[in-house]
Short mmCIF file of C-alpha atoms and ligand atoms in Angstrom, two decimals:
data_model
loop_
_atom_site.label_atom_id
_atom_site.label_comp_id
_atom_site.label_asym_id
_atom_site.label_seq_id
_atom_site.Cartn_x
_atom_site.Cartn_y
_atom_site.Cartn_z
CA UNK L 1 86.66 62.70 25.18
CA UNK L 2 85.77 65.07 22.31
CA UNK L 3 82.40 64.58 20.64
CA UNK L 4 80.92 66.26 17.92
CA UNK L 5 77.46 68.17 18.71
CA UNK L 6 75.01 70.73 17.77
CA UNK L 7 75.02 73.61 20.16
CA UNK L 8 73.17 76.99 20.12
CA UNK L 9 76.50 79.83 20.27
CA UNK L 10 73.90 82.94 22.30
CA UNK L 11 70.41 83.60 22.80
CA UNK L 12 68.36 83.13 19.39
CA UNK L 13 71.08 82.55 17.14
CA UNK L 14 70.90 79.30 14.92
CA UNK L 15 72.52 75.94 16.42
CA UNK L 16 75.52 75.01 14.62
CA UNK L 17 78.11 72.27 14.57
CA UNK L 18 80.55 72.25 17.27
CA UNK L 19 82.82 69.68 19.42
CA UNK L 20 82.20 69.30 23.15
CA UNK L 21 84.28 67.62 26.01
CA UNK L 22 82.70 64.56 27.82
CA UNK L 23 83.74 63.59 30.68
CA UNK L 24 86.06 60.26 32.00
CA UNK L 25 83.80 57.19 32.13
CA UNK L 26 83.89 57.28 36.12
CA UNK L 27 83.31 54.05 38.62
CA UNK L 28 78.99 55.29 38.84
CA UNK L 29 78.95 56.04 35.32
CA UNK L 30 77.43 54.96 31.96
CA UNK L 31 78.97 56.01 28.66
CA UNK L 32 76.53 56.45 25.87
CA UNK L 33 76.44 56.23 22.18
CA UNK L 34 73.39 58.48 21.41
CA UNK L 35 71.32 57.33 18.58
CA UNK L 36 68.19 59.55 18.19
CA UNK L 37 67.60 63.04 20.12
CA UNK L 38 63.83 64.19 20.24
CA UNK L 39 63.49 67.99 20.30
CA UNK L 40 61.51 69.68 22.89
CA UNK L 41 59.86 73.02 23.08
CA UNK L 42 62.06 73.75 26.48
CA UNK L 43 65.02 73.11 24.19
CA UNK L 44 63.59 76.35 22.87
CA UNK L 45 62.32 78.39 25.32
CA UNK L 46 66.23 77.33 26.70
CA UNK L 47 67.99 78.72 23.92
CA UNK L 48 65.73 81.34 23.23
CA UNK L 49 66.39 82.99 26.37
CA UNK L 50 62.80 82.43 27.08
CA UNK L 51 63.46 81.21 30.51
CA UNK L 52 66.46 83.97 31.78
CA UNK L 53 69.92 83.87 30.31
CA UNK L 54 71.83 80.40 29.77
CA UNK L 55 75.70 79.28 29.92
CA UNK L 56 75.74 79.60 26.03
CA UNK L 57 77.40 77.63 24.23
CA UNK L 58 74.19 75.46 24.70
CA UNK L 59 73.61 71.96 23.41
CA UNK L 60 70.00 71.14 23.97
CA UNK L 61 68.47 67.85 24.20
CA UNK L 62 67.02 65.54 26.78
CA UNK L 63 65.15 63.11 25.06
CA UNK L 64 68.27 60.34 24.33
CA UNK L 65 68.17 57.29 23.33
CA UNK L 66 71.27 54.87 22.27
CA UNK L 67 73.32 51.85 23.32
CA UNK L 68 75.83 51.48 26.19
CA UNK L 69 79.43 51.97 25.35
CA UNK L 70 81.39 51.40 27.90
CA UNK L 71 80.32 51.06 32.08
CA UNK L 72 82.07 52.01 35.13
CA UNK L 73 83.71 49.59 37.80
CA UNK L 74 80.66 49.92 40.25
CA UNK L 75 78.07 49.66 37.25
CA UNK L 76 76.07 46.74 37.98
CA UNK L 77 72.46 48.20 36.19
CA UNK L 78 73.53 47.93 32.43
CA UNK L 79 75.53 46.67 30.18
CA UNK L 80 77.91 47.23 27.03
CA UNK L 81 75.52 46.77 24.36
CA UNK L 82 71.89 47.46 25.90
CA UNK L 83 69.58 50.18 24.47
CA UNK L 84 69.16 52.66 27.12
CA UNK L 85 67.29 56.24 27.97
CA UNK L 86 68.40 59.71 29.61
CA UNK L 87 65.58 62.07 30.10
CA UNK L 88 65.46 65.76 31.74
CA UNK L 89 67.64 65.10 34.29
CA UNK L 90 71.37 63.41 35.39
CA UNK L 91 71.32 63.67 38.69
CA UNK L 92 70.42 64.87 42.28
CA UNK L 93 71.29 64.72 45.89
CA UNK L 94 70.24 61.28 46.14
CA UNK L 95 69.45 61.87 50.42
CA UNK L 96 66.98 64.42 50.83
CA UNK L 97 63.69 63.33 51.15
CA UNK L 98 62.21 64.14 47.62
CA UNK L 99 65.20 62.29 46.29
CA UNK L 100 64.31 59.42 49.07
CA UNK L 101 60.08 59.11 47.54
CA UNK L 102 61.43 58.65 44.19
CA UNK L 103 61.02 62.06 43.17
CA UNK L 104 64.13 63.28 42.16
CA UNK L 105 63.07 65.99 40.16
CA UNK L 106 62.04 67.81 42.90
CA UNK L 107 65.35 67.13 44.80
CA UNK L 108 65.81 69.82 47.55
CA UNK L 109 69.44 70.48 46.36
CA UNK L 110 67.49 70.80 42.74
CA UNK L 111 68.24 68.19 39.99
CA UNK L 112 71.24 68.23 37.51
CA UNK L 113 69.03 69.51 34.28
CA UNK L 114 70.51 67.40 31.07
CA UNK L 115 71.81 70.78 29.50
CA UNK L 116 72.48 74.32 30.72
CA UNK L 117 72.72 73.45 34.39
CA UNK L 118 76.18 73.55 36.58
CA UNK L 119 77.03 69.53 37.62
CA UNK L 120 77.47 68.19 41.15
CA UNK L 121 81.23 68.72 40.53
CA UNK L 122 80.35 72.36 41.08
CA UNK L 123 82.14 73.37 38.00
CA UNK L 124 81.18 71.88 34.50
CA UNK L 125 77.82 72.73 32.77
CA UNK L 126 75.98 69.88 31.13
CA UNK L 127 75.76 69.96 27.61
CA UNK L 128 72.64 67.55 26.07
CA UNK L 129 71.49 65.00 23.95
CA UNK L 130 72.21 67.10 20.13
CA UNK L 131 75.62 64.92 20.52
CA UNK L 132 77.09 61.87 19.47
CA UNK L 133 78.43 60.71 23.42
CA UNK L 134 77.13 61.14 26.82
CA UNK L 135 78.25 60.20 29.93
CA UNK L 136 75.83 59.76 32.81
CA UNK L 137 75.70 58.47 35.77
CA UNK L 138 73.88 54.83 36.12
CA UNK L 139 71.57 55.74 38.37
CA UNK L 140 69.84 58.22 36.04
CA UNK L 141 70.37 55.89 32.93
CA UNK L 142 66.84 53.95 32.02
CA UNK L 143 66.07 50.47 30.05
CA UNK L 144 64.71 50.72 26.53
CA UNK L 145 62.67 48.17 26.10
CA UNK L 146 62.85 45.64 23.49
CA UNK L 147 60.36 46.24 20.96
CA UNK L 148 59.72 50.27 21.64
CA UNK L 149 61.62 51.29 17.75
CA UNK L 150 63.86 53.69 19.35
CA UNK L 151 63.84 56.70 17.11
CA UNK L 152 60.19 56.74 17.95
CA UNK L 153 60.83 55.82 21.95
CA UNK L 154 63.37 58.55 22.69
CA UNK L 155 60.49 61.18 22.99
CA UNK L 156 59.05 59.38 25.94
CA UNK L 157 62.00 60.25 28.02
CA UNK L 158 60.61 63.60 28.40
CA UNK L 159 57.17 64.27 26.16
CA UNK L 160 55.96 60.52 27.51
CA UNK L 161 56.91 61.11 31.10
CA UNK L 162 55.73 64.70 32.15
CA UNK L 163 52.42 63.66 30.60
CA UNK L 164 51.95 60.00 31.98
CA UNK L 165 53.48 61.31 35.48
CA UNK L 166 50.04 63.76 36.49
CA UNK L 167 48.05 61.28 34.44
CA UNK L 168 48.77 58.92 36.91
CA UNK L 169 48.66 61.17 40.35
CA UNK L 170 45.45 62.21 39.15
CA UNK L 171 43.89 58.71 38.70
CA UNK L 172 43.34 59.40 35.05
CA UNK L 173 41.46 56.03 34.08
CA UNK L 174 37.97 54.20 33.20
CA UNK L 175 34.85 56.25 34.72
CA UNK L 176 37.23 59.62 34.30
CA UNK L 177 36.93 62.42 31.63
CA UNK L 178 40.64 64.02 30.84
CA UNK L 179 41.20 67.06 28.36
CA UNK L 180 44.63 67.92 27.04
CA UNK L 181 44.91 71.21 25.55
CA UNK L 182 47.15 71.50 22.92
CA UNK L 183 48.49 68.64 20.39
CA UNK L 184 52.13 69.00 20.29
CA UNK L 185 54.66 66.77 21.65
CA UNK L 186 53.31 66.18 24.97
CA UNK L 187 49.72 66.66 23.89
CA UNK L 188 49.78 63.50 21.64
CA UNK L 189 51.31 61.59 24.19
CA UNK L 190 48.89 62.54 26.70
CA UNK L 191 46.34 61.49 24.48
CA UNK L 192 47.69 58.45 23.93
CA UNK L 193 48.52 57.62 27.09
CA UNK L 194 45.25 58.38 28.90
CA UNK L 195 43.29 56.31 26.50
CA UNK L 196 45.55 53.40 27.71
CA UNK L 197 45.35 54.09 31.10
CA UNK L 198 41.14 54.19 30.03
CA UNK L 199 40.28 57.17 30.46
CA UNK L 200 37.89 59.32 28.19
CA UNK L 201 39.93 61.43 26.22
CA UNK L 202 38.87 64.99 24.71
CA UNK L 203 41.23 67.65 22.36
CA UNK L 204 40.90 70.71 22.85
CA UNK L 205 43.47 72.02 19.86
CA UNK L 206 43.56 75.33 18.28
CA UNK L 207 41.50 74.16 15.02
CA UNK L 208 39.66 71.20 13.88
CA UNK L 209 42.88 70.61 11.40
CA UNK L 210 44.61 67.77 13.22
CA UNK L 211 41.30 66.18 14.40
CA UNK L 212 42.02 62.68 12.14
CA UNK L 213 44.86 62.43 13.88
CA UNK L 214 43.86 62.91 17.59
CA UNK L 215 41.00 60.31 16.77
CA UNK L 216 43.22 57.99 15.50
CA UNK L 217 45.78 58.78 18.55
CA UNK L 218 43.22 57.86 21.05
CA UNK L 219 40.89 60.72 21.35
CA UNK L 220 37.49 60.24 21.92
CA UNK L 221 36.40 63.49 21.30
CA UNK L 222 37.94 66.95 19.47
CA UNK L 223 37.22 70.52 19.90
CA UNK L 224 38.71 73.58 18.45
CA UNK L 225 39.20 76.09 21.06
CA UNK L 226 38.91 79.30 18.80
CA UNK L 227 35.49 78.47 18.72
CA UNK L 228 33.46 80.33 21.76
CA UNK L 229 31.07 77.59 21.64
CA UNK L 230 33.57 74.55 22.69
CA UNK L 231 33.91 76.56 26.34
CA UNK L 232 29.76 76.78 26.81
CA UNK L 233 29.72 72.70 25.08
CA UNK L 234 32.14 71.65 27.63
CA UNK L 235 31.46 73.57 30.79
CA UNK L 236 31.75 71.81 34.08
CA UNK L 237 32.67 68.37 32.10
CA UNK L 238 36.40 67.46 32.77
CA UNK L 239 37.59 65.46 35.91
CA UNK L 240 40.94 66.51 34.57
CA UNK L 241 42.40 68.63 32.31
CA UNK L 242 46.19 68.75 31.30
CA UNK L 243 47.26 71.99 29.68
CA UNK L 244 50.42 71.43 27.40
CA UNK L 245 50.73 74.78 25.75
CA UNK L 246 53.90 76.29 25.51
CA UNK L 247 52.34 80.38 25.42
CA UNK L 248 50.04 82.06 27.28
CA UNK L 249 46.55 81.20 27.33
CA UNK L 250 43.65 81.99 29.23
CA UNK L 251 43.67 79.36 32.14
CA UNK L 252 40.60 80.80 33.98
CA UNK L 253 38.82 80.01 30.47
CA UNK L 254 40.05 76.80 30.95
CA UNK L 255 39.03 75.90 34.73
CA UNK L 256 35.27 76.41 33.77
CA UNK L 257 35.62 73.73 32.17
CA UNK L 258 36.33 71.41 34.94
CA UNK L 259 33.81 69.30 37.24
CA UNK L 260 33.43 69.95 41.20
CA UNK L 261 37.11 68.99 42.36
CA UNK L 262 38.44 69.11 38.96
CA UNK L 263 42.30 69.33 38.52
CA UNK L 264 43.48 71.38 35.68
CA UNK L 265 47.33 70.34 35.87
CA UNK L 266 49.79 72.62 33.48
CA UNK L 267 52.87 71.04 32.04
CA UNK L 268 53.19 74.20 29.64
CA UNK L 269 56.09 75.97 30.58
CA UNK L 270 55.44 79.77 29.16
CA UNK L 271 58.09 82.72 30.08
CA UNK L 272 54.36 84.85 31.51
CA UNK L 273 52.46 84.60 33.89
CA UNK L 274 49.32 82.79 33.84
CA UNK L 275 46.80 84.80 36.21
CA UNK L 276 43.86 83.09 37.90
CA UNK L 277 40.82 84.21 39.29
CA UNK L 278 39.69 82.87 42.80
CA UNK L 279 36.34 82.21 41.66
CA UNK L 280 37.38 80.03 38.63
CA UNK L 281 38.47 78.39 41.78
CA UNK L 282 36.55 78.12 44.63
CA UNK L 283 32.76 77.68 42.60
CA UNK L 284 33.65 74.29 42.20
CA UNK L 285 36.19 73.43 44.89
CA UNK L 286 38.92 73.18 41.86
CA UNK L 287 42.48 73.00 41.28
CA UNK L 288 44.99 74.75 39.56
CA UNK L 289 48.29 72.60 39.65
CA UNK L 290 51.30 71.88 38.09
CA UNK L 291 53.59 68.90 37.77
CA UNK L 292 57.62 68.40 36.31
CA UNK L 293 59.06 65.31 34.56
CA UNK L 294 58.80 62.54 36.51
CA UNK L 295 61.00 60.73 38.99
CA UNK L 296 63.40 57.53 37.30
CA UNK L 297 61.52 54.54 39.00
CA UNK L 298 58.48 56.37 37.67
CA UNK L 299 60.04 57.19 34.03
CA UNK L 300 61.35 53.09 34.04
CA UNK L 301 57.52 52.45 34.69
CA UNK L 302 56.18 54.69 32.42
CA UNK L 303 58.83 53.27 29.48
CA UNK L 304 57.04 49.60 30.82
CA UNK L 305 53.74 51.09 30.43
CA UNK L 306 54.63 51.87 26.87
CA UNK L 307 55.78 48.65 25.77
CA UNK L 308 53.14 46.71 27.18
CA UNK L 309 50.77 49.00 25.92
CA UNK L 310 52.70 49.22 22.42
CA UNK L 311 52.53 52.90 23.25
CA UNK L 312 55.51 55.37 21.23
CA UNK L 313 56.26 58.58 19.62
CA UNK L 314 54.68 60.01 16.19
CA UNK L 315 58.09 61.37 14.88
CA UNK L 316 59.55 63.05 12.00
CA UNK L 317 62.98 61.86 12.16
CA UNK L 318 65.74 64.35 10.70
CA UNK L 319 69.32 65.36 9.80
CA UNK L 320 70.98 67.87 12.66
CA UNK L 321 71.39 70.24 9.76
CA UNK L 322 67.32 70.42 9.98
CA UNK L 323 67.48 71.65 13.55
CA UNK L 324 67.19 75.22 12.94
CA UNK L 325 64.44 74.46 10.53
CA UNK L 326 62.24 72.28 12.54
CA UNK L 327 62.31 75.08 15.45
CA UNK L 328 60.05 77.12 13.20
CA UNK L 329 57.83 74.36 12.55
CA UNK L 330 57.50 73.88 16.21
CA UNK L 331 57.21 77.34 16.88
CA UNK L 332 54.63 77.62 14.51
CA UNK L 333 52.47 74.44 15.87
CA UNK L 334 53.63 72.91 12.67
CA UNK L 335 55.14 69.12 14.60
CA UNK L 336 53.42 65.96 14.19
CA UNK L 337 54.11 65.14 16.99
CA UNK L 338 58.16 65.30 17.56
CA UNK L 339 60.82 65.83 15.31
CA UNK L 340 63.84 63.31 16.61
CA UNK L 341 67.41 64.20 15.29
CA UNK L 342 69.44 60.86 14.00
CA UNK L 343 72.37 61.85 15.88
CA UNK L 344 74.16 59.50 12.97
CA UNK L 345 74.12 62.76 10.76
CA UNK L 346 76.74 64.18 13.19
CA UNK L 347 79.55 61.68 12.91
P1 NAP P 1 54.83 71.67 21.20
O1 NAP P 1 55.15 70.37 20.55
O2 NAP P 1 55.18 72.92 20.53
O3 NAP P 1 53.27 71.63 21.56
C1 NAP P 1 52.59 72.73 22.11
C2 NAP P 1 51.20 72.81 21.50
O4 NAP P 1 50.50 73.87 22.13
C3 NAP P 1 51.18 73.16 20.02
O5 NAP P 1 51.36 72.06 19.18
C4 NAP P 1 49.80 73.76 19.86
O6 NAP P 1 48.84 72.72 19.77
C5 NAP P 1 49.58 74.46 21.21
N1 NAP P 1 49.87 75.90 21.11
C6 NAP P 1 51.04 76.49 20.74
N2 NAP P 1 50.95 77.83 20.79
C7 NAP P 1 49.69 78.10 21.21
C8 NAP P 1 48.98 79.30 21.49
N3 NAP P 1 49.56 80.51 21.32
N4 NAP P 1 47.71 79.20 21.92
C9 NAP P 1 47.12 78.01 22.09
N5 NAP P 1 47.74 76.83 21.84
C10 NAP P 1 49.00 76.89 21.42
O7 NAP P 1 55.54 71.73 22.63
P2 NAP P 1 55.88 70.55 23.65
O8 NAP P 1 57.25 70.06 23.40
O9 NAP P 1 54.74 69.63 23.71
O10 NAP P 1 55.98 71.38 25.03
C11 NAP P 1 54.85 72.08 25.51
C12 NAP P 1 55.20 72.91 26.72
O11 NAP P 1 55.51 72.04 27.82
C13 NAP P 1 56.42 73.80 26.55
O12 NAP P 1 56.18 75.03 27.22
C14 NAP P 1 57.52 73.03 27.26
O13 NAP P 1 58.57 73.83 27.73
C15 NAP P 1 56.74 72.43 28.40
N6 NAP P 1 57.35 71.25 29.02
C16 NAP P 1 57.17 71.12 30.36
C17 NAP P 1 57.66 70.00 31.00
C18 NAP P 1 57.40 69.80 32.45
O14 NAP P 1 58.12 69.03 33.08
N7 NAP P 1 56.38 70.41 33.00
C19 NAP P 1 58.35 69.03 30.27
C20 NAP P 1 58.49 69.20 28.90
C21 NAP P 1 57.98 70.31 28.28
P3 NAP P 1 47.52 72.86 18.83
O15 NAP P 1 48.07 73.16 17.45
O16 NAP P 1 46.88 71.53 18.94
O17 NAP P 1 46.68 73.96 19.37
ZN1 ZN P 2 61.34 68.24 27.38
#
């Protein structure tokens, strides 16, 4: 099946229209008509060669959201009409014993990545969610649930996931002080997503210019982290503290600011290094961790969480001809909070 798409030709060149190939709907499989795409900042380190070189052509995306199409003979999950999910991933081993616990993304045989990754079949390369069609296998497929508007849900798949997936192994919740650095994409969820789970919330964001915002997101408290001040305000306060920048910052900086056997857990994905200093460390018996994604039982419960909790995206939803544009906005910290293409505008 050919489907129309936006797909990035080489390393920092603009995305452009193109057709792709999708595969037969096969007897495990679920085909998708994709509605809304959100756009990630690893859909541009990806295509930006920030992370090593890619299979270019490369059509990003793996926040999806749309309705079910057609199913395959064994397909018992969903159904021809119902508003489903795909996040970061499309598949994995399924036996080893990270698969097993429910954490596929760490599968030992490593996950099938949504775009730019070589399938099981050991010879096509997945091509994302900047598409009109996807198949995927049912197993990796999620429920939408009703009442989650899904332009603003189909960020969760990845933004609302890697954020609500250390919130949770780290016991964010009531009696517990969380930080999130940076209010992007996963920031805001974080933010969000914290105060739900109860937990008191604190920004620490560039400048004091989106502070209405995180207040009104959830935050309890905001502090601008170009001024010297917020590290001596803050130091030894945070039970946790989730770092979602996408560049280089100064992590040991960052660890003063956490309580004895404080976790500061990055999600930020930069192409450097990010050097530590073993006494940021061992003063205060902390942590420096790091956590992917999420596994699907936990994404389904996170997507739960959200409804329940009324819990979605702040999006800025626009044409695929405004994909090249909104990189630079995102680039330049200029997103509140995720731009989500209306993969309608590709027909
Ligand atoms: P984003 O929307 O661009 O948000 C990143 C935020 O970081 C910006 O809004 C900005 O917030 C802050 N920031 C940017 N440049 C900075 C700098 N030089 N110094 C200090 N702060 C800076 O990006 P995103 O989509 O949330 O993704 C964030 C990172 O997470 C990316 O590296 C992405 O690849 C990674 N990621 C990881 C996973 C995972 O599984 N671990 C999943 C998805 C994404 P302020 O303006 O508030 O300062
Ligand atoms: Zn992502």
């Amino acid at each position: 099946m050919r489907v129309n798409a936006y797909a990035a030709p080489s390393a920092g060149e603009p995305l452009a229209p193109t057709t792709i190939e999708r595969r037969e709907v096969g007897a495990h499989d679920v085909l998708i008509a994709i509605e809304y795409a959100g756009i990630c900042h690893s859909d541009i380190h990806t295509v930006n060669g920030d992370w090593g070189p890619q299979p270019f052509p490369v059509v990003p995306g793996h926040e999806i959201v749309g309705t079910v199409q057609e199913v395959g003979t064994d397909v018992t999950t969903h159904r021809v009409g119902d508003r489903v999910g795909v996040g970061c991933m499309v598949n994995s081993c399924g036996e080893c014993d990270n698969c097993k616990a429910g954490d596929e993304q760490y599968c030992r045989q490593g996950m099938v990545g949504t775009y730019a990754v070589t399938d099981r079949d050991g010879t096509t390369t997945t091509q994302g969610g900047y598409s009109t069609h996807v198949v995927v296998d049912a197993g990796f497929v999620l429920r939408v649930p009703d009442g989650l508007e899904p332009a603003a849900a189909a960020p969760l798949l990845c933004a609302g996931i890697t954020t609500y997936s250390p919130l949770k192994h780290w016991q964010a919740g009531p009696g517990k002080k969380v930080a999130v650095v940076g209010l992007g994409g996963l920031g805001h969820m974080a933010v969000k997503i914290a105060h739900a789970m109860g937990a008191e919330v604190t920004v620490l964001s560039q400048s004091l210019k989106k502070q209405e915002d995180g207040l009104r997101l959830g935050a309890d408290h905001y502090f601008a982290t170009s001024d010297p001040d917020t590290f001596e305000a803050l130091a030894d306060s945070f039970d946790l503290v989730v770092n979602t920048v996408s560049a280089k910052i100064d992590v040991n900086a960052y660890l003063g600011l956490l309580a004895v056997n404080g976790t500061l857990v990055n999600v930020g994905a930069p192409p450097e290094p990010l050097p530590v200093n073993a006494f940021s460390l061992i003063g205060g018996r902390r942590s420096f961790a790091g956590s992917m994604i999420g596994g699907i039982a936990e994404t389904q419960e996170m997507l739960d969480f959200c409804a329940e909790h009324g819990i979605v995206s702040e999006v800025e939803v626009i044409s695929a001809d405004q994909v090249n544009e909104a990189y630079e906005r995102v680039l330049a910290s200029d997103v509140r909070y995720r731009f989500v293409i209306d993969t309608s505008t590709l027909a």
